[in-house]
mmCIF file of C-alpha atoms in Angstrom:
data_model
loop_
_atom_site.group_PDB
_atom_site.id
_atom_site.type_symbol
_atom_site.label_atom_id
_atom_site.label_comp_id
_atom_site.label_asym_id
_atom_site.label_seq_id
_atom_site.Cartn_x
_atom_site.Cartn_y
_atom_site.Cartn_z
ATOM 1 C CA UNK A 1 34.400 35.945 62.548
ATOM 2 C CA UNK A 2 32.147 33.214 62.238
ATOM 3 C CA UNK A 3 29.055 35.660 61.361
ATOM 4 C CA UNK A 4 31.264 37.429 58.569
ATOM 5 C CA UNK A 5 31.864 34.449 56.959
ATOM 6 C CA UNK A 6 28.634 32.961 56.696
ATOM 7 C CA UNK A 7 27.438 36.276 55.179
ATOM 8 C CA UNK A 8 30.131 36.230 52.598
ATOM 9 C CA UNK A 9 29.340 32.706 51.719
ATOM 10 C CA UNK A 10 25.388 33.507 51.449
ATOM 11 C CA UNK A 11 26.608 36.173 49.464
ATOM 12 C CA UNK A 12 28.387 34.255 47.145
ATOM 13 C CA UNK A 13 25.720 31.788 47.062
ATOM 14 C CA UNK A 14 22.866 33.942 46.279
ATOM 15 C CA UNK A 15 24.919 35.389 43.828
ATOM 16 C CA UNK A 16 25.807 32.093 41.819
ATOM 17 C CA UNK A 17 22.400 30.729 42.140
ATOM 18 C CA UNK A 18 20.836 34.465 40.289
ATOM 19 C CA UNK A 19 23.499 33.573 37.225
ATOM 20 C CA UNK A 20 22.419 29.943 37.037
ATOM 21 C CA UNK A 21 18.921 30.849 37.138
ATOM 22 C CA UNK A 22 19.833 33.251 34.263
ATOM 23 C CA UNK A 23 21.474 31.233 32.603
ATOM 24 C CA UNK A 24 18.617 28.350 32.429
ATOM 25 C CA UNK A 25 15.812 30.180 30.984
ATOM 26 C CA UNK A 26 15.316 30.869 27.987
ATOM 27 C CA UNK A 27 12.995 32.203 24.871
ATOM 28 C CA UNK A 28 12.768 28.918 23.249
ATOM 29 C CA UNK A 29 13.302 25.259 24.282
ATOM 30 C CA UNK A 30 15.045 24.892 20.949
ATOM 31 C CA UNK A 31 17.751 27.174 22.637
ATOM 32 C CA UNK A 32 18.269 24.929 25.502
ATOM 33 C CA UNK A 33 18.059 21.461 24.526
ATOM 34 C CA UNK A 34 18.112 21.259 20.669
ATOM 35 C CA UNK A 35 14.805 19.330 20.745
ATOM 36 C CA UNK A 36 11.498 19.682 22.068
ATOM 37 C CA UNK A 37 11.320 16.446 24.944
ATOM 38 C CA UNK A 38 7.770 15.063 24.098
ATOM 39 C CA UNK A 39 5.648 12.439 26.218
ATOM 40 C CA UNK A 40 3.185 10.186 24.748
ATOM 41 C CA UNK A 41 3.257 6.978 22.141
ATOM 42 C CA UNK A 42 3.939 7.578 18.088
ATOM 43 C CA UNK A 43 0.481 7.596 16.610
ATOM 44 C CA UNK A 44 -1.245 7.880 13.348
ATOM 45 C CA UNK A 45 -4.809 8.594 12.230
ATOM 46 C CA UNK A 46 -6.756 7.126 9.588
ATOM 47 C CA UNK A 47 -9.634 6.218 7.360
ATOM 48 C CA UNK A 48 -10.654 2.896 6.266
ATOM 49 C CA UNK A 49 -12.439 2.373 3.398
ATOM 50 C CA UNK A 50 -13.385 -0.225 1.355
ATOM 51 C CA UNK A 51 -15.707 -2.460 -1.360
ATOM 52 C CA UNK A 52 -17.234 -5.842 -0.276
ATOM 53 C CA UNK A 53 -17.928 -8.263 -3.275
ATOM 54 C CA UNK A 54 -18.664 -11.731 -3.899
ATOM 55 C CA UNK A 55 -16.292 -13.683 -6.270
ATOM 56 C CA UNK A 56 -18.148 -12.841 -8.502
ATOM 57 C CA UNK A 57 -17.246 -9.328 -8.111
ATOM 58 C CA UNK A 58 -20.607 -8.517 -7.078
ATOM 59 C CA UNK A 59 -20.979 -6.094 -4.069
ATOM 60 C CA UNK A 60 -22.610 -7.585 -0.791
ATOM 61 C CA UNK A 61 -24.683 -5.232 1.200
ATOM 62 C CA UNK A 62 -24.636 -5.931 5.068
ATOM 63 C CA UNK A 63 -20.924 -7.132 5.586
ATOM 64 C CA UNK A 64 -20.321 -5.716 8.926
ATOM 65 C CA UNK A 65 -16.656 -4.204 8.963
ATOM 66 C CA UNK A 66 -14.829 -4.037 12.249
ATOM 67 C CA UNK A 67 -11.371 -2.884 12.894
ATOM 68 C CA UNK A 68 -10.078 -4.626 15.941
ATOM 69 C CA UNK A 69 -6.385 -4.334 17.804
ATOM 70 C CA UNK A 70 -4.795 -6.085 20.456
ATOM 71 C CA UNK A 71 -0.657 -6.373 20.980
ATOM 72 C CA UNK A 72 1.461 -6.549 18.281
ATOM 73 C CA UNK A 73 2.909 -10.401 17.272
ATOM 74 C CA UNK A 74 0.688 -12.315 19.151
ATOM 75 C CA UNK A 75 -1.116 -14.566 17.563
ATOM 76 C CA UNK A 76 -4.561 -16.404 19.073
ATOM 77 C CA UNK A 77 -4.980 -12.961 20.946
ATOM 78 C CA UNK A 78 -8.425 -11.239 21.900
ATOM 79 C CA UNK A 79 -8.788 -8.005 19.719
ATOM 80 C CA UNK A 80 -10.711 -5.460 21.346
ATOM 81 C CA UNK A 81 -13.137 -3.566 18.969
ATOM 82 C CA UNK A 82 -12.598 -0.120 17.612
ATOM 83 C CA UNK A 83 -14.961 0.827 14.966
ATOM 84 C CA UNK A 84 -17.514 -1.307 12.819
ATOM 85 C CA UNK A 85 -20.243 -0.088 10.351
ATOM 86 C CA UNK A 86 -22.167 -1.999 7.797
ATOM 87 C CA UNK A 87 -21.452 -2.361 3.994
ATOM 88 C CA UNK A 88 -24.528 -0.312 1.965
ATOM 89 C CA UNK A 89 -26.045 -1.784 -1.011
ATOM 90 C CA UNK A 90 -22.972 -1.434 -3.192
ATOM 91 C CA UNK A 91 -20.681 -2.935 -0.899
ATOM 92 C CA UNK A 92 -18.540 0.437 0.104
ATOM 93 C CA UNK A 93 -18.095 0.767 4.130
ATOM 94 C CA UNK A 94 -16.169 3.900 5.273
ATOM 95 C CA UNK A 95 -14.964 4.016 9.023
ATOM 96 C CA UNK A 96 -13.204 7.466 9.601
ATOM 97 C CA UNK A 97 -10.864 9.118 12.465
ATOM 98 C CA UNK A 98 -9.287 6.169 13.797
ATOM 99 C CA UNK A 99 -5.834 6.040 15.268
ATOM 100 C CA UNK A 100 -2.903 3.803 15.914
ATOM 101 C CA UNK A 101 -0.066 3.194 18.301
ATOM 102 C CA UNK A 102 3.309 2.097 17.402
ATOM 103 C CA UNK A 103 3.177 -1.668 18.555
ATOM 104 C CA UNK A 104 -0.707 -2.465 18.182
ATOM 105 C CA UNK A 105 -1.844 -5.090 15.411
ATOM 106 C CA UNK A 106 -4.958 -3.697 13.906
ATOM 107 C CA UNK A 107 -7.110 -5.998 11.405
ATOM 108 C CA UNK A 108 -10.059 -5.306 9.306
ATOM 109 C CA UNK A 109 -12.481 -8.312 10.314
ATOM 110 C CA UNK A 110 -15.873 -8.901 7.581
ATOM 111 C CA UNK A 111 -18.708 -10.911 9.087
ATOM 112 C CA UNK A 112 -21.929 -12.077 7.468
ATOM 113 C CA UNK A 113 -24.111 -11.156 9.882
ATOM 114 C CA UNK A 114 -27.613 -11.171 8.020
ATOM 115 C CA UNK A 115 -27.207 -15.003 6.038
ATOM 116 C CA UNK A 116 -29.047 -15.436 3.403
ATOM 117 C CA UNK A 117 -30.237 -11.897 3.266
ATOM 118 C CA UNK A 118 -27.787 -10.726 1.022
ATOM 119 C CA UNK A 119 -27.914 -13.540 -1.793
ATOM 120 C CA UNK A 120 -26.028 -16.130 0.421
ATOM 121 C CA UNK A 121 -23.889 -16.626 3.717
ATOM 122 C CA UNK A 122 -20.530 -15.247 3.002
ATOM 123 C CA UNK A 123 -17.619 -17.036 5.369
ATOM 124 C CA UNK A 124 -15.598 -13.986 7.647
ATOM 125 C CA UNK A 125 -12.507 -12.687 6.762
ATOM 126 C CA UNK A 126 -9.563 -11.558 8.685
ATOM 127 C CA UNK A 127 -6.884 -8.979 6.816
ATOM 128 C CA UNK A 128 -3.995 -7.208 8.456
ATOM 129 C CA UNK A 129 -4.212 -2.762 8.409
ATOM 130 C CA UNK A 130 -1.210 -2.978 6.794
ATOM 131 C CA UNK A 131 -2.314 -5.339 4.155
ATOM 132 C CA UNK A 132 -4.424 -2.585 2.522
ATOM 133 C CA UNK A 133 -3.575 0.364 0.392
ATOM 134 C CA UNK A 134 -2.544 3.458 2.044
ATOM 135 C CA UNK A 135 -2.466 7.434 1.318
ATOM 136 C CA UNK A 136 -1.223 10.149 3.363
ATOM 137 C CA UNK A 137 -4.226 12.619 3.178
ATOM 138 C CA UNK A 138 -2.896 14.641 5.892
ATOM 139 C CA UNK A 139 0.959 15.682 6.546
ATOM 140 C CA UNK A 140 2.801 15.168 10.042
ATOM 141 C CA UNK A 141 2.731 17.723 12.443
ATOM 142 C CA UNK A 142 6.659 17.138 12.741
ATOM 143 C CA UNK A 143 6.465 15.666 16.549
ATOM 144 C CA UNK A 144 4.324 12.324 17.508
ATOM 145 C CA UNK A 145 1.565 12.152 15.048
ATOM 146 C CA UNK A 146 2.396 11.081 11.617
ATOM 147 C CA UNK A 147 -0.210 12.263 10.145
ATOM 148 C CA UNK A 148 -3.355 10.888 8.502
ATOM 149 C CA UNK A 149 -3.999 8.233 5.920
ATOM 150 C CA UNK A 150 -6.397 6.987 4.162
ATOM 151 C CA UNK A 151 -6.969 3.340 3.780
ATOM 152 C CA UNK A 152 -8.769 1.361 0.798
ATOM 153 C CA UNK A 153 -8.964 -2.157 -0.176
ATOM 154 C CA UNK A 154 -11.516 -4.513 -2.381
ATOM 155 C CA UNK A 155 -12.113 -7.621 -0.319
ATOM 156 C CA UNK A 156 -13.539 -10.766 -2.106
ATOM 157 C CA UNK A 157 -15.223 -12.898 -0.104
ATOM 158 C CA UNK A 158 -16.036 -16.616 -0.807
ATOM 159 C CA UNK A 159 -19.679 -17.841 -0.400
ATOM 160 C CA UNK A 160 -20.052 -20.684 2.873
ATOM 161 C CA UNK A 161 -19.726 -24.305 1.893
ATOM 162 C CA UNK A 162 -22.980 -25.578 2.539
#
């Protein structure tokens, strides 16, 4: 008696677990859950550009332009370097295919790094990403990336006090 009814109750088993198995897959994930489950942070790419003068609103050559990041609302934080490049001899600097995290403060930092080279020492600046004009050049893919922008500013930066 015992045997029969274990059999019958494997049976019934199998049985049930074939329809749920059936029942679970599908052609699409859309289907099933209504939305496609995604791991990873929100991000963004970007492109910052920009044009380095004096107050005069003469371009400085040689400005070295760094975008930096570190956790968002702290303040007397280290920033840990992403990009830099130099400013050419009409002040324009162009740093391209960055990318951001929801949650990270990024800022544009502008050192004088060559003194007097570049008619006078220029004192750094510090301005927040979001501070600077910005362009969707690219569209969002519809899940975690929002796309790509394009950054631009004109940053005016005072001569040293000597």
């Amino acid at each position: 008696m015992k045997v029969r009814f274990y059999r019958w109750y494997n049976a019934l088993l199998t049985s049930l677990l074939a329809l749920l198995g059936y029942g679970c897959s599908s052609e699409s994930p859309m289907d099933m859950y209504g939305t496609i489950v995604e791991y990873g942070a929100p991000s963004v790419r970007y492109c910052v550009k920009g044009n380095v003068t004096d107050e005069d609103g003469n371009p400085i050559k040689n400005i070295k332009a760094s975008v930096k990041t570190g956790p968002y609302g702290e303040e007397g934080i280290l920033y840990y370097p992403i990009d830099s490049t130099l400013t050419d001899v009409d002040g324009k600097f162009t740093m391209d295919n960055l990318y951001d995290y929801m949650g990270y403060n990024q800022k544009l930092i502008l050192e004088d790094i060559d003194g007097e080279e570049n008619g006078g020492e220029f004192q750094s600046d510090t301005l927040s990403i979001d501070q600077l004009d910005a362009k969707q050049i690219e569209p969002s893919s519809g899940t975690w990336d929002a796309g790509k922008y394009e950054l631009t500013g004109t940053i005016r930066l005072k001569k040293k006090e000597q």
